[in-house]
Short mmCIF file of C-alpha atoms in Angstrom, two decimals:
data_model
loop_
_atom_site.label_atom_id
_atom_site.label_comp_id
_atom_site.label_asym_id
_atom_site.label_seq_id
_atom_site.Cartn_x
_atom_site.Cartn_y
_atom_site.Cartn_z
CA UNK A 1 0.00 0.00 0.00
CA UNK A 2 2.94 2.36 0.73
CA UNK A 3 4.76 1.59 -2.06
CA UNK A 4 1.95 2.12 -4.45
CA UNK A 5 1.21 5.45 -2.57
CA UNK A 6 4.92 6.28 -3.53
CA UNK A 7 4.33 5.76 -6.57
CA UNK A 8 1.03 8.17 -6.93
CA UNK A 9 2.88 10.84 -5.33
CA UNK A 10 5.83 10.66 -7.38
CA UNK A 11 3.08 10.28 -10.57
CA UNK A 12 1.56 13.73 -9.74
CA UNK A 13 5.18 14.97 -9.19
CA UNK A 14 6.22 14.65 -12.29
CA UNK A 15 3.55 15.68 -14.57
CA UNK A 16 2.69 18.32 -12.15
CA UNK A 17 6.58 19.34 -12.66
CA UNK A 18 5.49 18.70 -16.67
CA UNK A 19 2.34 21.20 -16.72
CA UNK A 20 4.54 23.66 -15.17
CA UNK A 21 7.25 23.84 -17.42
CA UNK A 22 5.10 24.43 -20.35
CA UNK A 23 5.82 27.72 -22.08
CA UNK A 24 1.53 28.05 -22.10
CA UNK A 25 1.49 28.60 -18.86
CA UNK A 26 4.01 30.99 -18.44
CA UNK A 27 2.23 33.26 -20.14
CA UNK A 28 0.59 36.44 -18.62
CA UNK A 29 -3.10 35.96 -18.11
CA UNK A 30 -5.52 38.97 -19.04
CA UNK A 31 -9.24 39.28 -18.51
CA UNK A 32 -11.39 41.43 -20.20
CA UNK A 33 -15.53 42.37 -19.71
CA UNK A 34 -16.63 42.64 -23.17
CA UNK A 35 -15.71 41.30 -26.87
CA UNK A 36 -14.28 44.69 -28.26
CA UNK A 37 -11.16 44.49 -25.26
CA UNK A 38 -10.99 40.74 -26.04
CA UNK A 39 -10.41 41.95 -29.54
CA UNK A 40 -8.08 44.79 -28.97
CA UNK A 41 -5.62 42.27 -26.48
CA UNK A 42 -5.93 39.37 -29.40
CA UNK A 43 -4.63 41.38 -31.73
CA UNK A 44 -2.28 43.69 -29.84
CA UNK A 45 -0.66 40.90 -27.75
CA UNK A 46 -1.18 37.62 -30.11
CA UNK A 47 0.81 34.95 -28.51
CA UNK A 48 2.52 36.99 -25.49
CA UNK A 49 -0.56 36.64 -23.45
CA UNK A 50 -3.68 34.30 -22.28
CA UNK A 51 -6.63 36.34 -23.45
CA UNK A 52 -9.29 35.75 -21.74
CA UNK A 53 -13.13 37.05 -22.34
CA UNK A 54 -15.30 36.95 -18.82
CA UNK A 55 -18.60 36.58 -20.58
CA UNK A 56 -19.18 33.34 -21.90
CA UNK A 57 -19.75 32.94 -25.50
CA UNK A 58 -23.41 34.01 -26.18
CA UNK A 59 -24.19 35.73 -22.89
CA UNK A 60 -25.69 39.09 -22.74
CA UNK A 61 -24.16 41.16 -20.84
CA UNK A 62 -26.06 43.47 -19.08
CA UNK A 63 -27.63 41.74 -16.75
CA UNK A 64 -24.21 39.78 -15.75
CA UNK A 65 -23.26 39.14 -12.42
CA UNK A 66 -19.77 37.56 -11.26
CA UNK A 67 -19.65 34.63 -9.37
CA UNK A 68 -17.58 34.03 -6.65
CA UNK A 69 -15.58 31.53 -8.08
CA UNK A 70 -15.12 34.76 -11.32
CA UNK A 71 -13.98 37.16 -9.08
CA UNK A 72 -11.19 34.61 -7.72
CA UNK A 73 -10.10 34.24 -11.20
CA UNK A 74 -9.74 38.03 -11.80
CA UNK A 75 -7.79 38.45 -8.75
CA UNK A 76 -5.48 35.32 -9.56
CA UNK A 77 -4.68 37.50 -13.34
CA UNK A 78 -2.66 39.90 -14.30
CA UNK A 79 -4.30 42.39 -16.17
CA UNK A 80 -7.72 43.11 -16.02
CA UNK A 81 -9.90 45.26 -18.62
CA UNK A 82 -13.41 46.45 -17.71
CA UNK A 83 -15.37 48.70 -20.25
CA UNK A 84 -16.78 51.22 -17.43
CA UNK A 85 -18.01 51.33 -14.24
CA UNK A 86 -21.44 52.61 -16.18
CA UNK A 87 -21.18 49.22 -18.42
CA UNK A 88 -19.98 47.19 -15.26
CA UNK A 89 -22.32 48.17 -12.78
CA UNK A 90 -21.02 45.53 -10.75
CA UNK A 91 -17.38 46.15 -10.48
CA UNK A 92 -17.37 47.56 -7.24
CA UNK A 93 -17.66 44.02 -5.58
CA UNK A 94 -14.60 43.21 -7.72
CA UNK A 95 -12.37 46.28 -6.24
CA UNK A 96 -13.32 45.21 -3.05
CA UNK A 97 -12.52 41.64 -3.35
CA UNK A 98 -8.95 42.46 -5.00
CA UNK A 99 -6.14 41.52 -2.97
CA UNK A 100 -2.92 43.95 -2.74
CA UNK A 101 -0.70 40.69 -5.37
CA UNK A 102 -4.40 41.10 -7.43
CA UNK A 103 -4.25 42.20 -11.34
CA UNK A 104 -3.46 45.53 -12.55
CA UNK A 105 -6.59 47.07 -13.85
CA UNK A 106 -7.61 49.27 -16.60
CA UNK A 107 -10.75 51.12 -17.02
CA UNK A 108 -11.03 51.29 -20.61
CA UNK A 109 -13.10 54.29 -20.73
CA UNK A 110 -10.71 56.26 -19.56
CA UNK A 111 -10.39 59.85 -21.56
CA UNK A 112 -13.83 58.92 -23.27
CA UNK A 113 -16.50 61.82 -23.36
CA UNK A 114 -19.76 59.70 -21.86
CA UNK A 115 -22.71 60.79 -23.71
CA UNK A 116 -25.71 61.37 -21.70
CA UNK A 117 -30.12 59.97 -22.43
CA UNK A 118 -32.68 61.81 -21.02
CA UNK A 119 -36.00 60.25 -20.45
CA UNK A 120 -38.94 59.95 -17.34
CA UNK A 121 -36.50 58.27 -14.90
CA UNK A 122 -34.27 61.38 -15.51
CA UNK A 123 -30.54 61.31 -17.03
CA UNK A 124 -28.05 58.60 -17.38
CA UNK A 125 -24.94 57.65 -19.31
CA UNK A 126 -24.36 55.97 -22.42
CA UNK A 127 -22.31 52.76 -22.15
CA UNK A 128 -21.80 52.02 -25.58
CA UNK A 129 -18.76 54.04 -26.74
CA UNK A 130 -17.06 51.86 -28.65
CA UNK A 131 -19.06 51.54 -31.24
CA UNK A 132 -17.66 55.11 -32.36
CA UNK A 133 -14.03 54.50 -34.01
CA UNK A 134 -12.95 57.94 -32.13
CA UNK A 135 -13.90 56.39 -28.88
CA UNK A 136 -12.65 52.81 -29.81
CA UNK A 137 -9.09 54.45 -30.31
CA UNK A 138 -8.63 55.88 -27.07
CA UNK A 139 -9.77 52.16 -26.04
CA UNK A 140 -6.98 50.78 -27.49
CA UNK A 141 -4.72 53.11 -25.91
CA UNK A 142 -5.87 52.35 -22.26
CA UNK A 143 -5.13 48.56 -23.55
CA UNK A 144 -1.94 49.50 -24.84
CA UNK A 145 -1.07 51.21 -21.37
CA UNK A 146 -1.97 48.05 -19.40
CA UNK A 147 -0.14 45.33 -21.41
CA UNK A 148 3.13 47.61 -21.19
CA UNK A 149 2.77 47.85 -17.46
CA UNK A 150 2.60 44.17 -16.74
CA UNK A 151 4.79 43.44 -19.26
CA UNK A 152 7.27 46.57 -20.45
CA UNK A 153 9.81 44.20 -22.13
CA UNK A 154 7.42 43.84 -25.16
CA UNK A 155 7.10 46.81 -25.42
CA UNK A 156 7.98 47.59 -28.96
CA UNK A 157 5.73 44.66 -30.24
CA UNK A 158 2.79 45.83 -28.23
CA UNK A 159 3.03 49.23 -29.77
CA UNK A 160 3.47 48.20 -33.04
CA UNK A 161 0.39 45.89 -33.25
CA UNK A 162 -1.47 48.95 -31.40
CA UNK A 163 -0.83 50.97 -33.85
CA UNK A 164 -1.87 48.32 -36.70
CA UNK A 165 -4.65 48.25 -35.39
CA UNK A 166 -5.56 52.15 -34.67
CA UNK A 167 -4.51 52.69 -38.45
CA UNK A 168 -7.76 50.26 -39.08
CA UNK A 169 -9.56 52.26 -36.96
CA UNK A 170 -8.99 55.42 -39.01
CA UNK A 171 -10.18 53.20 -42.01
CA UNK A 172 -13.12 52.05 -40.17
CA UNK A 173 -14.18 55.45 -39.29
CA UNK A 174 -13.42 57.17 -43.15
CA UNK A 175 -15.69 54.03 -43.84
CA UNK A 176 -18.65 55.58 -41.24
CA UNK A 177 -17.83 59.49 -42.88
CA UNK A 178 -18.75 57.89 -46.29
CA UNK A 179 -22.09 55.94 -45.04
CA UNK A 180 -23.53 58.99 -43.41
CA UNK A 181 -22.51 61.22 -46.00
CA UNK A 182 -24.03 59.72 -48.42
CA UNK A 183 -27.26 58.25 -47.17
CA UNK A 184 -30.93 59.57 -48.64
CA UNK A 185 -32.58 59.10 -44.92
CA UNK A 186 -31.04 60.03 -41.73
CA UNK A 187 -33.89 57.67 -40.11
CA UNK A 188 -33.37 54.30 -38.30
CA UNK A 189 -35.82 51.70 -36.84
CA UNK A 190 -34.20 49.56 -34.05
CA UNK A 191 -36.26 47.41 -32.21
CA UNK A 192 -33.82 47.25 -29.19
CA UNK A 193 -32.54 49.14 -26.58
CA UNK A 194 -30.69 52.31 -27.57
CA UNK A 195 -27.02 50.99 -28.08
CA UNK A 196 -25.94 53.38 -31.03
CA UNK A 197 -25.97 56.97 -29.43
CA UNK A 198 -22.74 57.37 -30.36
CA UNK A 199 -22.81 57.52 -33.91
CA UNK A 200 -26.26 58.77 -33.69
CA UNK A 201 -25.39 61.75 -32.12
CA UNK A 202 -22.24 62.47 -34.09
CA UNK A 203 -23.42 62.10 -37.64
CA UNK A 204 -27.13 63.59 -37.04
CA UNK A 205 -29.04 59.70 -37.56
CA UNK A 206 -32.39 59.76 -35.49
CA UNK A 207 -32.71 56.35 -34.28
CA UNK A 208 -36.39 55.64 -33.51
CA UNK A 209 -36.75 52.55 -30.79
CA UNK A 210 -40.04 51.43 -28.71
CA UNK A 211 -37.41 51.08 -25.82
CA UNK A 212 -36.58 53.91 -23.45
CA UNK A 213 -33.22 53.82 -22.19
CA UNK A 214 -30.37 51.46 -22.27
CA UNK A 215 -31.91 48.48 -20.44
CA UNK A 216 -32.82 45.33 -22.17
CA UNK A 217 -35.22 44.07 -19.83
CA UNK A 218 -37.46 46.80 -20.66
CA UNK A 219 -40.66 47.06 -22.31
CA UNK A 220 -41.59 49.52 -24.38
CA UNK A 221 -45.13 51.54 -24.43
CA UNK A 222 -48.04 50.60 -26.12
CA UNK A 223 -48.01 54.37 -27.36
CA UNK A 224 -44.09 54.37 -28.05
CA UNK A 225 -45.03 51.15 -30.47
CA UNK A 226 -47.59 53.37 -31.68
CA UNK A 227 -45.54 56.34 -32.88
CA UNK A 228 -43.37 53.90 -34.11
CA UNK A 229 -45.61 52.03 -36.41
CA UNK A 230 -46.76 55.73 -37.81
CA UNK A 231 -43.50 56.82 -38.25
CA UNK A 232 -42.31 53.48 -40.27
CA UNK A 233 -45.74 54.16 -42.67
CA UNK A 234 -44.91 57.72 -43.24
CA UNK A 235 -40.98 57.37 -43.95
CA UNK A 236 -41.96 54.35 -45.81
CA UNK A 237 -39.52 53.01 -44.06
CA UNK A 238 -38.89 48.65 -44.44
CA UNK A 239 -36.26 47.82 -42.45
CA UNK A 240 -36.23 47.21 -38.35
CA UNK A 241 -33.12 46.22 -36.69
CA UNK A 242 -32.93 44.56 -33.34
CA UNK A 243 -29.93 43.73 -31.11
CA UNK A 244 -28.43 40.57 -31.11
CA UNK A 245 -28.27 37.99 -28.47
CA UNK A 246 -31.40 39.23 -27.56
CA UNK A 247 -34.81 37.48 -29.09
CA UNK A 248 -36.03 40.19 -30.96
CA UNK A 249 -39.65 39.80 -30.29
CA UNK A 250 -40.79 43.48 -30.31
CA UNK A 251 -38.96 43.44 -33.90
CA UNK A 252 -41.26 40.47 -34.82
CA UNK A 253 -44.26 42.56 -34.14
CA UNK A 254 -43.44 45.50 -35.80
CA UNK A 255 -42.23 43.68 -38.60
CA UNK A 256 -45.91 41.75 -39.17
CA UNK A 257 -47.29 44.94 -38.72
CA UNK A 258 -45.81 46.89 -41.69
CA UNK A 259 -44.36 43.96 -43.57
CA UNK A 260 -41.02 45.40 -42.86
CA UNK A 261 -37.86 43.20 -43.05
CA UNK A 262 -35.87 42.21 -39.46
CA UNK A 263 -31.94 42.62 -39.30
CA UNK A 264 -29.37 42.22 -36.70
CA UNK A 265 -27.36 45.98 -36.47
CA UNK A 266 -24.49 44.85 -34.06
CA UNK A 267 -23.90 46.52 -30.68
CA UNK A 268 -20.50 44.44 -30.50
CA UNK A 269 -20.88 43.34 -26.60
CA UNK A 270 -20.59 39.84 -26.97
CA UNK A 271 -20.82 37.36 -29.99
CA UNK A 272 -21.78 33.65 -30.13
CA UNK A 273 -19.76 30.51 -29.77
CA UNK A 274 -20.04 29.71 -33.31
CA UNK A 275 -18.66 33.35 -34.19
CA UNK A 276 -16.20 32.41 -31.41
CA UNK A 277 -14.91 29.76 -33.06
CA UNK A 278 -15.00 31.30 -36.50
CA UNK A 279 -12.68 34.14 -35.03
CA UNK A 280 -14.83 36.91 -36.02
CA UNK A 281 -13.25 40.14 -34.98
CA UNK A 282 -14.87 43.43 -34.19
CA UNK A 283 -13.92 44.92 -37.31
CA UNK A 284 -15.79 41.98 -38.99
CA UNK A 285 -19.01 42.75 -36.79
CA UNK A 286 -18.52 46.78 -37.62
CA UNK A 287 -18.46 46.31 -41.87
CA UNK A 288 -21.08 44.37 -41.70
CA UNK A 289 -23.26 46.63 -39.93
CA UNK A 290 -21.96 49.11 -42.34
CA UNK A 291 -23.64 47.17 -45.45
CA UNK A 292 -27.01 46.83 -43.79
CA UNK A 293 -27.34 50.43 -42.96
CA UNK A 294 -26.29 51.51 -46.92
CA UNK A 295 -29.22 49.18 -47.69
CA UNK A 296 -31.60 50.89 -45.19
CA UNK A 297 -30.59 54.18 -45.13
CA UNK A 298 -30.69 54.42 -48.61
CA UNK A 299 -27.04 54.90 -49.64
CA UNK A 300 -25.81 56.47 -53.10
#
């Protein structure tokens, strides 16, 4: 019995000694809040670090909550990218819960000008900044900041992929200039929460939703619907978008009641496994929300 306990011990020694001297796992571990930071590290870091997205594939995310056994792993990292403490209404518990050996953490809206949505319940902030290019660069360079300080001697790389990918921002955004340039209708049904304030507000787009708000969980007015409904007939307008990950059920009934067409416009907070495993990247998500609004907007 001893010897064959021996033997166990010196089993789990040695592949134990094995896992350990993998290169893998010497790696620096990051953990990010939402797909956009997942992208941004991916890209940026590529092989120096474990990338790591919090949300599981397919999960929205505003109604997350960490577990316990979540918050253990975010201490245990090294780096650690939220969106916002508006996006992230939980992250308090995580500060409080970090130990002093716990991750270095960026808030990746840091140097972002919130925008703010007035309605009955009174004012609040706009989480969805990146889906403006402007505000998606200075994302990249609270990234940037955080992978140099837990690991400075990659410096050079990390900058250099940065600024690959800020030059594709640029593109993205001359790609955004030419949409709403050239559009016949500055009008937009979306049959989900107001996620695109952003490039609402910059380029003059009215985006007409049911919803109130930036909540998903709630419902909209049988008068909002109503106004909607009138609106679509008078614009002639055929198009609804709704958000994805959500079922777009308010969509569904707009749609059967002016034979209007249903789309997912892409509010880039989380994407599916099978996108997942596809390795579709937040540029991928942002040109093809491009081509659906040419087709409803009306571009020349």
């Amino acid at each position: 019995m001893k010897k064959s306990l021996s033997v166990l011990i010196l089993f789990i020694l040695f592949f134990s000694g094995c896992t350990s001297s993998n290169p893998s796992n010497d790696k620096l571990n990051v953990i990010v809040t939402l797909f956009p930071q997942y992208d941004m590290v991916r890209s940026i870091a590529q092989d120096k670090v474990n990338v790591s997205l919090l949300l599981p594939a397919g999960v929205e995310p505003h109604a997350y909550e960490p577990t316990p056994s979540t918050l253990i792993e975010i201490n245990q990292s090294d780096l650690f990218i939220y969106t916002s403490d508006i996006m992230e209404t939980w992250i308090s518990h995580v500060f409080q819960d970090l130990t002093d050996k716990g991750p270095v953490v960026v808030d990746s809206s840091i140097g972002v000008s919130l925008l703010t949505h007035s309605d009955e319940d009174g004012e609040e902030y706009d989480p969805h900044f990146w889906l403006d290019p402007i505000n998606t660069k200075i994302m990249v360079s609270n990234v940037l900041k955080g992978l140099i300080q837990i690991d400075p001697d990659n410096t050079e790389f990390y900058q250099t992929n940065a600024d690959e990918y800020l030059s594709k921002l640029d593109e993205l955004d001359d790609a955004y200039v030419d949409l709403f340039s050239r559009v016949k209708t500055n009008k937009l049904i979306y049959g989900g929460h107001f996620a695109f304030g952003y490039l609402s507000s910059r380029f003059n787009i009215d985006i007409l939703s049911p919803y109130s708000g930036y909540s998903p969980d709630a419902e909209p007015s049988v008068s909002s619907l109503s106004e909607l409904l009138d609106t679509m007939n008078t614009y002639e307008i055929k198009v609804i978008f709704y958000e994805e990950l959500i079922d777009p059920k308010i969509a569904r009934i707009i749609s059967e009641q002016t034979n209007a067409t249903i789309d997912v416009l892409h509010g880039g907070h989380n994407i599916s496994k099978e996108e997942m495993d596809q390795g579709i990247t937040y540029f991928d998500l942002m040109y093809a929300n491009i081509e659906k609004l040419k087709g409803a907007l009306n571009y020349e």
